[in-house]
CSV table of C-alpha atoms and ligand atoms in Angstrom, one decimal:
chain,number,residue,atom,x,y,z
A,1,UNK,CA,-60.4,30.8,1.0
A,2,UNK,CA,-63.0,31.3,3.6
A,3,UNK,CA,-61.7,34.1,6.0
A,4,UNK,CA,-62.3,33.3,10.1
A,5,UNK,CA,-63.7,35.6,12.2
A,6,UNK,CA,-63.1,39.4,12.7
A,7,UNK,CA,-63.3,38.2,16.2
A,8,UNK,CA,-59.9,36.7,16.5
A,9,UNK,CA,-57.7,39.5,15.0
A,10,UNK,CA,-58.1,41.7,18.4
A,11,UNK,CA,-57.7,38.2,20.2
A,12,UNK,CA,-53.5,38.5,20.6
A,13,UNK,CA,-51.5,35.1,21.1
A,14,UNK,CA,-50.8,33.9,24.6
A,15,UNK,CA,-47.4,34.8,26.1
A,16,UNK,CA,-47.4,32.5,28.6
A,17,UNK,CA,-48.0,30.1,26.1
A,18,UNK,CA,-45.6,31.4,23.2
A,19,UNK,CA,-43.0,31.2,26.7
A,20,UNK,CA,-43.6,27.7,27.8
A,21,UNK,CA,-43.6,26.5,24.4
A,22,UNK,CA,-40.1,28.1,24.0
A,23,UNK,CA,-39.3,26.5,27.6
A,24,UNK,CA,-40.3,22.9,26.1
A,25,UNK,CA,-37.8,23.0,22.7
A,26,UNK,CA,-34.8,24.3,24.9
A,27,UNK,CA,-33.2,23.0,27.9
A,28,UNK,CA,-35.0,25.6,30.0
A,29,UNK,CA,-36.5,25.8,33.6
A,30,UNK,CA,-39.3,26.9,32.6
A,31,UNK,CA,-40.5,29.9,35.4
A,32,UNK,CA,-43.2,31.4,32.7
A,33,UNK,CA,-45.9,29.1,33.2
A,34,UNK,CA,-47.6,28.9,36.6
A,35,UNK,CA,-47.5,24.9,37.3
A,36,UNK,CA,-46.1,23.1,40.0
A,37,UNK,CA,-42.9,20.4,39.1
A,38,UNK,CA,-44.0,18.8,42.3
A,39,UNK,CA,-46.9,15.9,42.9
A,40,UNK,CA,-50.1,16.6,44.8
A,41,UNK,CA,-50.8,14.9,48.2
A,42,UNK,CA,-50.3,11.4,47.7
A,43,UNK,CA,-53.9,10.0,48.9
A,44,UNK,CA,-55.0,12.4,45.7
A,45,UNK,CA,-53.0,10.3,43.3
A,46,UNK,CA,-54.7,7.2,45.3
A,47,UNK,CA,-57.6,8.2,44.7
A,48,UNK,CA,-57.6,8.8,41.4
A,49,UNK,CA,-56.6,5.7,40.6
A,50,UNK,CA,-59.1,4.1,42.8
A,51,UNK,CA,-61.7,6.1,40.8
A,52,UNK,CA,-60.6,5.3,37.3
A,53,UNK,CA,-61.3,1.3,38.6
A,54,UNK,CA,-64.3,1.9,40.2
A,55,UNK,CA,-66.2,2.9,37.1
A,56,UNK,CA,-66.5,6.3,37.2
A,57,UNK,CA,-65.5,6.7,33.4
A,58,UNK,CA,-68.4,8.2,32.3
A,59,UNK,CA,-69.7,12.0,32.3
A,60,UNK,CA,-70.7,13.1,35.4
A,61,UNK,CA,-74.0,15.3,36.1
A,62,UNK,CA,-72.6,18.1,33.9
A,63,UNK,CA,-72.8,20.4,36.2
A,64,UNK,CA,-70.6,18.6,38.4
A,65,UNK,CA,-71.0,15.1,40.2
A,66,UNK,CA,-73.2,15.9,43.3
A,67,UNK,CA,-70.2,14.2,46.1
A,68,UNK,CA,-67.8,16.4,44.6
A,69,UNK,CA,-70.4,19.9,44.9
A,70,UNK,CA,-71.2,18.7,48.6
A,71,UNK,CA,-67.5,18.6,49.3
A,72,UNK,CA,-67.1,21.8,47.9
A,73,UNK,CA,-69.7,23.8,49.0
A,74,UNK,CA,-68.7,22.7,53.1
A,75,UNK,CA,-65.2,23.8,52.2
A,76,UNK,CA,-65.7,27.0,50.6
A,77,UNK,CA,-68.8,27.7,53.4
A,78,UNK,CA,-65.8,26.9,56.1
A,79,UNK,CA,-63.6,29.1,54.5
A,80,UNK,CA,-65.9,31.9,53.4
A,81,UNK,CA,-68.4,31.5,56.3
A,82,UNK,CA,-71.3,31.8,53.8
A,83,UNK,CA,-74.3,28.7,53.3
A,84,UNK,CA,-73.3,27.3,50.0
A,85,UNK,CA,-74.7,24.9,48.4
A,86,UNK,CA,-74.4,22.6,45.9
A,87,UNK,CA,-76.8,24.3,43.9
A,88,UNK,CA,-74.4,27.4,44.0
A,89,UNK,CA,-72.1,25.5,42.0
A,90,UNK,CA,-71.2,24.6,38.6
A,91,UNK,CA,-67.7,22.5,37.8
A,92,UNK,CA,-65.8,23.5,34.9
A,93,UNK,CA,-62.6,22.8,32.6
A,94,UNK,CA,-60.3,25.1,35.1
A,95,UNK,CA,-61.0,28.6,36.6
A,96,UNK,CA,-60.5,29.4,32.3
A,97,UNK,CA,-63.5,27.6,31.5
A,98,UNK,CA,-65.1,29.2,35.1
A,99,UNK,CA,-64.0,33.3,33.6
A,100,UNK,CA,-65.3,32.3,30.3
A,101,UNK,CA,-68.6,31.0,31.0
A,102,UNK,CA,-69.6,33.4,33.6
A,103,UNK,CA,-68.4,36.2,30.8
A,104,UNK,CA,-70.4,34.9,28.5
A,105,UNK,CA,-73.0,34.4,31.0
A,106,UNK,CA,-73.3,38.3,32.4
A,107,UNK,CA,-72.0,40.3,29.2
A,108,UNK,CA,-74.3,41.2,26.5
A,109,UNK,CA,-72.7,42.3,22.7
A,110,UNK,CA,-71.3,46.1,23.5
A,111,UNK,CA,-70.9,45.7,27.8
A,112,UNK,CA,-68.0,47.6,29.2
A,113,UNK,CA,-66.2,45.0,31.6
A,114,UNK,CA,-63.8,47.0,34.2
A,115,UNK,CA,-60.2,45.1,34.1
A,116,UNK,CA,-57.6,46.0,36.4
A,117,UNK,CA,-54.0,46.6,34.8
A,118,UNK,CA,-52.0,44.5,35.1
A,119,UNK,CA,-54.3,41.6,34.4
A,120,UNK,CA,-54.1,38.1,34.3
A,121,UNK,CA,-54.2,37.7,29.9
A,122,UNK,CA,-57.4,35.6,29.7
A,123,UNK,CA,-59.9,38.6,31.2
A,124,UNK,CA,-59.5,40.4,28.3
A,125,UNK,CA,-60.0,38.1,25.4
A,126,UNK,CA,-63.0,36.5,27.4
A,127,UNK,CA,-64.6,39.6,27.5
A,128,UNK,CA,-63.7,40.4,23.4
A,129,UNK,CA,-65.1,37.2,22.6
A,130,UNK,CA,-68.6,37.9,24.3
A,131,UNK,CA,-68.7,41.1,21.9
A,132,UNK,CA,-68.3,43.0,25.5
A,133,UNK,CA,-65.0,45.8,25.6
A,134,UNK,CA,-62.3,46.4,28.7
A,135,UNK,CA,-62.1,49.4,30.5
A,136,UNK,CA,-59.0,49.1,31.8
A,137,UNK,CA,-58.4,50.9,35.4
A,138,UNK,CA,-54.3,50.8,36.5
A,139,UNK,CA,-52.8,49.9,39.3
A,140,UNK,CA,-49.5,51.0,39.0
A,141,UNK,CA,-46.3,49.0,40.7
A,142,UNK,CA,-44.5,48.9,43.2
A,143,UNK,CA,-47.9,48.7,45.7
A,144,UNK,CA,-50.3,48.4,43.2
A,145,UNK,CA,-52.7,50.3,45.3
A,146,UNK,CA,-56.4,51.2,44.4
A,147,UNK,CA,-57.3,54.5,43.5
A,148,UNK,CA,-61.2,54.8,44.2
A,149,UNK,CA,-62.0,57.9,42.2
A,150,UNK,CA,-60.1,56.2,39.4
A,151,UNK,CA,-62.3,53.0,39.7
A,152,UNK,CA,-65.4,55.6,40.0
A,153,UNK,CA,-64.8,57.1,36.8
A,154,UNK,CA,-64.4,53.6,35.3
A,155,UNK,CA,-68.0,52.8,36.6
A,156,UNK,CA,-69.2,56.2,34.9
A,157,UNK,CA,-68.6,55.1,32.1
A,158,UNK,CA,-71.5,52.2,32.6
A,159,UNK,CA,-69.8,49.1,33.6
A,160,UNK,CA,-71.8,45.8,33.4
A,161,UNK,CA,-69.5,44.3,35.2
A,162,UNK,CA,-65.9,44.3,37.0
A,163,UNK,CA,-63.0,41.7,36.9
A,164,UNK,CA,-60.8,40.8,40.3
A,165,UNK,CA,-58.2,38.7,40.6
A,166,UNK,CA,-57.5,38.3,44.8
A,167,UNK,CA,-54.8,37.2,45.3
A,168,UNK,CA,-54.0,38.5,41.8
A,169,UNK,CA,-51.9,37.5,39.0
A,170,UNK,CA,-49.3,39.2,38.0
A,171,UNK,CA,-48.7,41.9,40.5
A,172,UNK,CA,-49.1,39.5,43.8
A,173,UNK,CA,-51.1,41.9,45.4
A,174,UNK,CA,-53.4,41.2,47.9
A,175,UNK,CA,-56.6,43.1,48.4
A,176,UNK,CA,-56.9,44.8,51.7
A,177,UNK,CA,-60.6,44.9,53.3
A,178,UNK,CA,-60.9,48.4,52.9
A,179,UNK,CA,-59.8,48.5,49.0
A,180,UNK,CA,-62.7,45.3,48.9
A,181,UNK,CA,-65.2,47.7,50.3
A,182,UNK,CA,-64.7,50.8,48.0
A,183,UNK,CA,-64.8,48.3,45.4
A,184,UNK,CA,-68.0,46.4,46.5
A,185,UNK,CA,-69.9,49.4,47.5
A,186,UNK,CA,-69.6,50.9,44.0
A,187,UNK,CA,-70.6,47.3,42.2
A,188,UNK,CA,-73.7,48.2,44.2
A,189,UNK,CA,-73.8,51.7,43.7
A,190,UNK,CA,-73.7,51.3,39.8
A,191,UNK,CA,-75.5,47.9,39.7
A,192,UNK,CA,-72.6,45.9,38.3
A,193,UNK,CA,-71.8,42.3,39.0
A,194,UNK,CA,-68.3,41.5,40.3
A,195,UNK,CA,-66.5,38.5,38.6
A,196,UNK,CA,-63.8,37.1,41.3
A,197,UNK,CA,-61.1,34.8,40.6
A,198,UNK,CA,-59.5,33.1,43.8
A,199,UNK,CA,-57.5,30.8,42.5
A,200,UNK,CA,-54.6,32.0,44.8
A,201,UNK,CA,-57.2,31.5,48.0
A,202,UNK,CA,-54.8,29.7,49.9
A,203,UNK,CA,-51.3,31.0,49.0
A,204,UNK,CA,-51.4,34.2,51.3
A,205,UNK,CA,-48.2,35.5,53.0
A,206,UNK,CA,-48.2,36.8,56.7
A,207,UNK,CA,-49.3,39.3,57.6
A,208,UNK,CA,-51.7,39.5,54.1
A,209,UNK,CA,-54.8,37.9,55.0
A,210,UNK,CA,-57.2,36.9,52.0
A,211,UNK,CA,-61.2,38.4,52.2
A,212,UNK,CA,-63.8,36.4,50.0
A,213,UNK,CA,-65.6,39.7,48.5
A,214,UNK,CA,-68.6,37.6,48.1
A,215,UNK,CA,-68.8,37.7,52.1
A,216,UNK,CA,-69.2,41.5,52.6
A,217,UNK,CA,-72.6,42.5,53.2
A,218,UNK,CA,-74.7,42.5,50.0
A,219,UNK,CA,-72.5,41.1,47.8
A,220,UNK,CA,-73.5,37.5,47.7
A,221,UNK,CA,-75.7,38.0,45.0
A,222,UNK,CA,-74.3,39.9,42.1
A,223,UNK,CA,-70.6,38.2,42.4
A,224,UNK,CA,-69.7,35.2,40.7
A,225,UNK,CA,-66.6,33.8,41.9
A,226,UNK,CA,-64.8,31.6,39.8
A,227,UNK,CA,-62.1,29.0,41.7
A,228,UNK,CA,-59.9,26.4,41.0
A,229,UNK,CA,-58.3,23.2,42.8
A,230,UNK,CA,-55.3,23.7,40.5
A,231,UNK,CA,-53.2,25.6,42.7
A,232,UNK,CA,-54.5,24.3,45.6
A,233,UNK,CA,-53.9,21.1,45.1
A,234,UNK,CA,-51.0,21.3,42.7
A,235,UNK,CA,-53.7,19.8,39.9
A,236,UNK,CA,-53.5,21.9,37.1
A,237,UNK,CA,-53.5,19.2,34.6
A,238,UNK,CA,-56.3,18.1,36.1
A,239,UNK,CA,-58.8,20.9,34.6
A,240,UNK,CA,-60.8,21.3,37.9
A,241,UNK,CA,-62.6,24.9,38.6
A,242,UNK,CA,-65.9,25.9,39.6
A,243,UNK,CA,-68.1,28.9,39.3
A,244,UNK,CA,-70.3,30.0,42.7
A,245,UNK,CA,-73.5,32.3,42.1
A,246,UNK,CA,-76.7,32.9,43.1
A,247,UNK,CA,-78.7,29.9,42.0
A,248,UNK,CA,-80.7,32.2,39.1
A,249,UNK,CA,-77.2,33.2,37.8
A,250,UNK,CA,-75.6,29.5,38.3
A,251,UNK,CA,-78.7,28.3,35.7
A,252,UNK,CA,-77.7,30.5,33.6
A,253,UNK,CA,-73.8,29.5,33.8
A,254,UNK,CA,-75.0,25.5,33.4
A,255,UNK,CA,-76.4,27.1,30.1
A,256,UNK,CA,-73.1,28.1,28.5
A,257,UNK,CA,-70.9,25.7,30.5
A,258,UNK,CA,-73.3,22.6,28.8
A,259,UNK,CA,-72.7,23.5,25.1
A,260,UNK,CA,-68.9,24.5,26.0
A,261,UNK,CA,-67.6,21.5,27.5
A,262,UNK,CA,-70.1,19.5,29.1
A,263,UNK,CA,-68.6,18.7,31.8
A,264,UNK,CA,-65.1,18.4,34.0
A,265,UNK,CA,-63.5,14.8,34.1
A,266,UNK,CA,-65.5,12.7,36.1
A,267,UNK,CA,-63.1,10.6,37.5
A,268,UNK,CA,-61.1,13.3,38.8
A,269,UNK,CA,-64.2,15.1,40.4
A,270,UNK,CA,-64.5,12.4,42.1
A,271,UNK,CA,-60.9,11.6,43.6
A,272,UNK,CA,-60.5,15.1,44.2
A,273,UNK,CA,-63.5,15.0,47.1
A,274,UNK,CA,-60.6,13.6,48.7
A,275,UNK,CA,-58.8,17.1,48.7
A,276,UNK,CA,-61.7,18.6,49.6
A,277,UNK,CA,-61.9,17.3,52.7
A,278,UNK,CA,-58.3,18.3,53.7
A,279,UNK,CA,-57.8,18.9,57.2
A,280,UNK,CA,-57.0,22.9,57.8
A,281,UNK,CA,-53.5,21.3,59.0
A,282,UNK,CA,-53.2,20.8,54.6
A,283,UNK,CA,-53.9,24.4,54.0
A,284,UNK,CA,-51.4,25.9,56.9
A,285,UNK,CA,-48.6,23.3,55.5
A,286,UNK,CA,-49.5,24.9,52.0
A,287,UNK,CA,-48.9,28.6,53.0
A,288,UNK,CA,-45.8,27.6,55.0
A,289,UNK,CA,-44.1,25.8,51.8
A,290,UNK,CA,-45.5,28.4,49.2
A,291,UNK,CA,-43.6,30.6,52.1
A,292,UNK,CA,-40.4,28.9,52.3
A,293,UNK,CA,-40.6,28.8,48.1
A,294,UNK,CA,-41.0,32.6,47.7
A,295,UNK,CA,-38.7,33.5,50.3
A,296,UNK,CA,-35.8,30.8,48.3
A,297,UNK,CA,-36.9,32.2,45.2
A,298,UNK,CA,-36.5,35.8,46.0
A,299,UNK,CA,-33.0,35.5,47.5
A,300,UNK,CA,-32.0,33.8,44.5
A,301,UNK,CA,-32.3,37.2,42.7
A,302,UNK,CA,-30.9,39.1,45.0
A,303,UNK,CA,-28.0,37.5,44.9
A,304,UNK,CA,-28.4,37.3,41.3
A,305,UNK,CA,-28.6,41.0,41.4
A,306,UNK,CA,-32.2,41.8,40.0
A,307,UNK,CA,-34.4,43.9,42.3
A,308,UNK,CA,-38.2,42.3,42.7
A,309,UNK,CA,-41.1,43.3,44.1
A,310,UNK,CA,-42.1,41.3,46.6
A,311,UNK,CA,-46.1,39.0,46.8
A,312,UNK,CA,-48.0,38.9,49.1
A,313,UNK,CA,-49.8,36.1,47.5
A,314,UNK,CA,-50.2,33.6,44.7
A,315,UNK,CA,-47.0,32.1,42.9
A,316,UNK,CA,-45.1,34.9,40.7
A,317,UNK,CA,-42.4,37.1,41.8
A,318,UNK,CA,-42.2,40.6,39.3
A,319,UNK,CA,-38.5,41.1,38.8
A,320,UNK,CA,-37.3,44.7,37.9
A,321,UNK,CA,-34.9,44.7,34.3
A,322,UNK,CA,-34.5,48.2,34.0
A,323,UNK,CA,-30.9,48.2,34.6
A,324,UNK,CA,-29.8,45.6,32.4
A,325,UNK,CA,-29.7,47.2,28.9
A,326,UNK,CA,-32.6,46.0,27.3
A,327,UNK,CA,-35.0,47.9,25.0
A,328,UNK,CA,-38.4,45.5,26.4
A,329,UNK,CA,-39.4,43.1,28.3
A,330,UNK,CA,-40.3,40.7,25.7
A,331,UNK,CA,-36.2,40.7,24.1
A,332,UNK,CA,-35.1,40.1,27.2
A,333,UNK,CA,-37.0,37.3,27.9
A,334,UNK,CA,-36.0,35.5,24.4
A,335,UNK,CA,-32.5,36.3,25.7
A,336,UNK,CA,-32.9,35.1,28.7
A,337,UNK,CA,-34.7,31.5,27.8
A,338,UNK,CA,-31.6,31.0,25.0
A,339,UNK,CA,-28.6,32.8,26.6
A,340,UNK,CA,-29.5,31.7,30.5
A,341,UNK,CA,-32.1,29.0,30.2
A,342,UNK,CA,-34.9,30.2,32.3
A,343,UNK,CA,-38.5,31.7,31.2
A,344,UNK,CA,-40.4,34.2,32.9
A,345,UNK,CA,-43.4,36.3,31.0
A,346,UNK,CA,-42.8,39.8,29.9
A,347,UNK,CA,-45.2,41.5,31.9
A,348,UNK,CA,-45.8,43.6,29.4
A,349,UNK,CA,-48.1,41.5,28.0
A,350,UNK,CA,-50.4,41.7,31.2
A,351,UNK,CA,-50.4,45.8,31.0
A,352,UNK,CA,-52.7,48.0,28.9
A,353,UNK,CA,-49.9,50.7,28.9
A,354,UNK,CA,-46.0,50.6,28.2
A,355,UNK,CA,-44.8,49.3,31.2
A,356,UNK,CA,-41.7,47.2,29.9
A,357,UNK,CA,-39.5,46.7,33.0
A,358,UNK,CA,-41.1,43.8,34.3
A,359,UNK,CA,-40.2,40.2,34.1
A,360,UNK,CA,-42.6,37.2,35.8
A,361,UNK,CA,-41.5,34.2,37.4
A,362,UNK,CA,-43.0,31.4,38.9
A,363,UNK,CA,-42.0,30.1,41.4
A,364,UNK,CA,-44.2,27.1,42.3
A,365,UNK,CA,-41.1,24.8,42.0
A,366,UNK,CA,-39.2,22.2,44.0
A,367,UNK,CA,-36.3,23.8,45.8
A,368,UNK,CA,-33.8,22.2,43.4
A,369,UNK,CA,-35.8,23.7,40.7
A,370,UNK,CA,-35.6,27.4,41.9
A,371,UNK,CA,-32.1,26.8,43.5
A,372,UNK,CA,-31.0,25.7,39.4
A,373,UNK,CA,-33.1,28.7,38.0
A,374,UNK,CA,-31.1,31.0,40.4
A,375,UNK,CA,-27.7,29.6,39.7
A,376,UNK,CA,-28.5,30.4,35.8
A,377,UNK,CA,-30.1,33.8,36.8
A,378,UNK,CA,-26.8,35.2,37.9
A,379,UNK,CA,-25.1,34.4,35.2
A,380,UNK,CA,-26.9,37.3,33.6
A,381,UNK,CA,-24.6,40.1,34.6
A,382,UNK,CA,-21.5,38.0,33.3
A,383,UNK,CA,-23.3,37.4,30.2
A,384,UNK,CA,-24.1,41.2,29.2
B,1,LIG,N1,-52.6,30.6,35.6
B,1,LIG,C1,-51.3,30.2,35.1
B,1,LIG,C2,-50.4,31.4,34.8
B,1,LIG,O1,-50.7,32.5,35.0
B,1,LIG,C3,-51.3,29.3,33.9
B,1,LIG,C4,-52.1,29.9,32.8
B,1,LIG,C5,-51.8,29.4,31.4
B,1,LIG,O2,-51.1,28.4,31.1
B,1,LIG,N2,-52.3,30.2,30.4
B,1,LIG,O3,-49.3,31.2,34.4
């Protein structure tokens, strides 16, 4: 037999994934994967029925259908207070599709790409499948604070590029302005390109307050940000993301993006200009729910007895299992999904070192959801 490529044996299996899919055979709430069990706006759903009977069926521009860009581009220059344009953007599969294009769009065979640990899973493989290697830069719990000289020495090393998750995934950390500076002063001091993801854009708790990096003096042109409407919106099954670059870089993006996946649904582009025209009265309704959710969620483990650390944005919650007996985070969690019937991700998974105390949950869930998931949860202590 043919052997497949060398490639895929430093290309691990997904534990979010390998979670849900145990979620799915079990009668488990499934906290592992971050999805809402609640609908979008209704007028969304409207809309994209009215789109699939008004004939929009076929491929879009493949960059993205030109409403849907315009849309785009005046919310994210509302937001972000920069001119962008439609030509800025490119519509993908998901942010996923977004990371991965851009990756292979910047990263030559041999590129050191700067990752900060913990990381959402997908930097690394993206970067391992454009030939490019991670130089991995920790940011250690419970603050997850940025250490400049650390990042420096990462940049010695001759970065092509650096990774940022804001608000990021796992760890719920927010990036302050002035950790955004230190790190947008040495992209420009070393030439690098900064790849953002900001997915989590909107799901910022008080008194956090999210800063587009691509908005800080000089920094327009050498980041790409990569976005989403999943989270947003509560679309993830939708596949809707989006890349935003300097025109010359976008071109570049189309490139890769054209002979990947040709383009995001069409029909859905074009119910989801309705989204994207959301009143601001949407997005402060979205931080107050995503509020009242984390704030639910994380009194259910206290009274469940598992200490946390606490987000200040995006949809996880890091729960602490040091206490309760277990060897690593990944045994607990198959104990947990059989014994309990909840998931959460080892986070384990998301370090480059042997952190193994750490358990992820999501907790973009209906209250009944999360209010189930925390009745289970402290049935852990009788269990052990
Ligand atoms: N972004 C979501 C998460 O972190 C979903 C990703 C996935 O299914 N791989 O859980």
């Amino acid at each position: 037999m043919p052997t497949i490529s060398s490639r895929m044996e430093r290309i691990p299996d997904s534990p979010i994934s390998e979670m849900a899919h145990l979620a799915s055979r079990y009668d488990v709430i499934n906290l592992a994967q971050g999805f809402p069990d609640f609908d979008p706006p209704a007028e969304l759903i409207a809309a994209a029925v009215a789109a699939l009977q008004s004939g929009h069926n076929q491929y879009a521009l493949t960059c993205g259908s030109h409403r849907f860009r315009q849309a785009l581009a005046n919310k994210q220059s509302r937001f972000t207070g920069l001119e962008i344009d439609p030509d800025h953007i490119t519509v993908t599969c998901g942010g996923t599709e977004a990371m991965m294009s851009t990756m292979h769009t910047v990263c030559n065979p041999g590129d050191r790409v700067i990752i900060f640990s913990p990381f959402y899973e997908n930097y690394a493989p993206d970067a391992l499948l454009c030939g490019a290697t991670p130089v991995y830069v920790s940011l250690d719990p419970p603050d997850f604070a940025l250490d400049g000289d650390e990042l420096r020495k990462a940049f010695q090393q001759g970065a092509k590029a650096l990774v940022l998750c804001n608000p990021a995934n796992p760890s719920g950390k927010v990036f302050s302005l002035e950790e955004l500076q230190i790190i947008a002063s040495l992209a420009q001091e070393y030439d690098a390109f900064v790849l953002m993801d900001e997915v989590y854009e909107h799901i910022v708790y008080a008194p956090h307050h999210h800063t587009y990096l691509a908005a800080l003096p000089g920094m327009f042109e050498r980041t790409i940000t990569c976005g989403s409407l999943s989270k947003t919106y509560s679309i993830t099954g939708w596949r809707l993301g989006y890349t935003i670059a300097s025109p010359a870089v976008t071109q570049s993006i189309r490139k890769v993006h054209d002979y990947m996946t040709v383009g995001a649904p069409a029909p859905l582009q074009e119910a989801a200009v309705t989204a994207l025209t959301l009143p601001d009265a949407y997005y402060n309704q979205l931080q107050a729910d995503y509020t009242r959710r984390r704030n639910l969620f994380i009194s259910c483990l206290e009274q469940a007895g598992l200490p946390y650390l606490c987000p200040q944005g995006g949809c996880f919650v890091l729960a602490d299992i040091s206490n309760l007996g277990f060897n690593d985070d990944r045994s607990f969690c198959l104990w947990l999904a059989k014994e309990i019937g909840v998931t959460g991700v080892p986070c384990s998974s998301f370090f480059n070192r042997p952190v193994r105390h750490l358990v992820r949950f999501n907790f973009a869930k209906r209250d009944e959801t999360l209010l189930q998931a925390g009745e289970r949860l402290c049935k852990i202590k009788e269990k052990l």
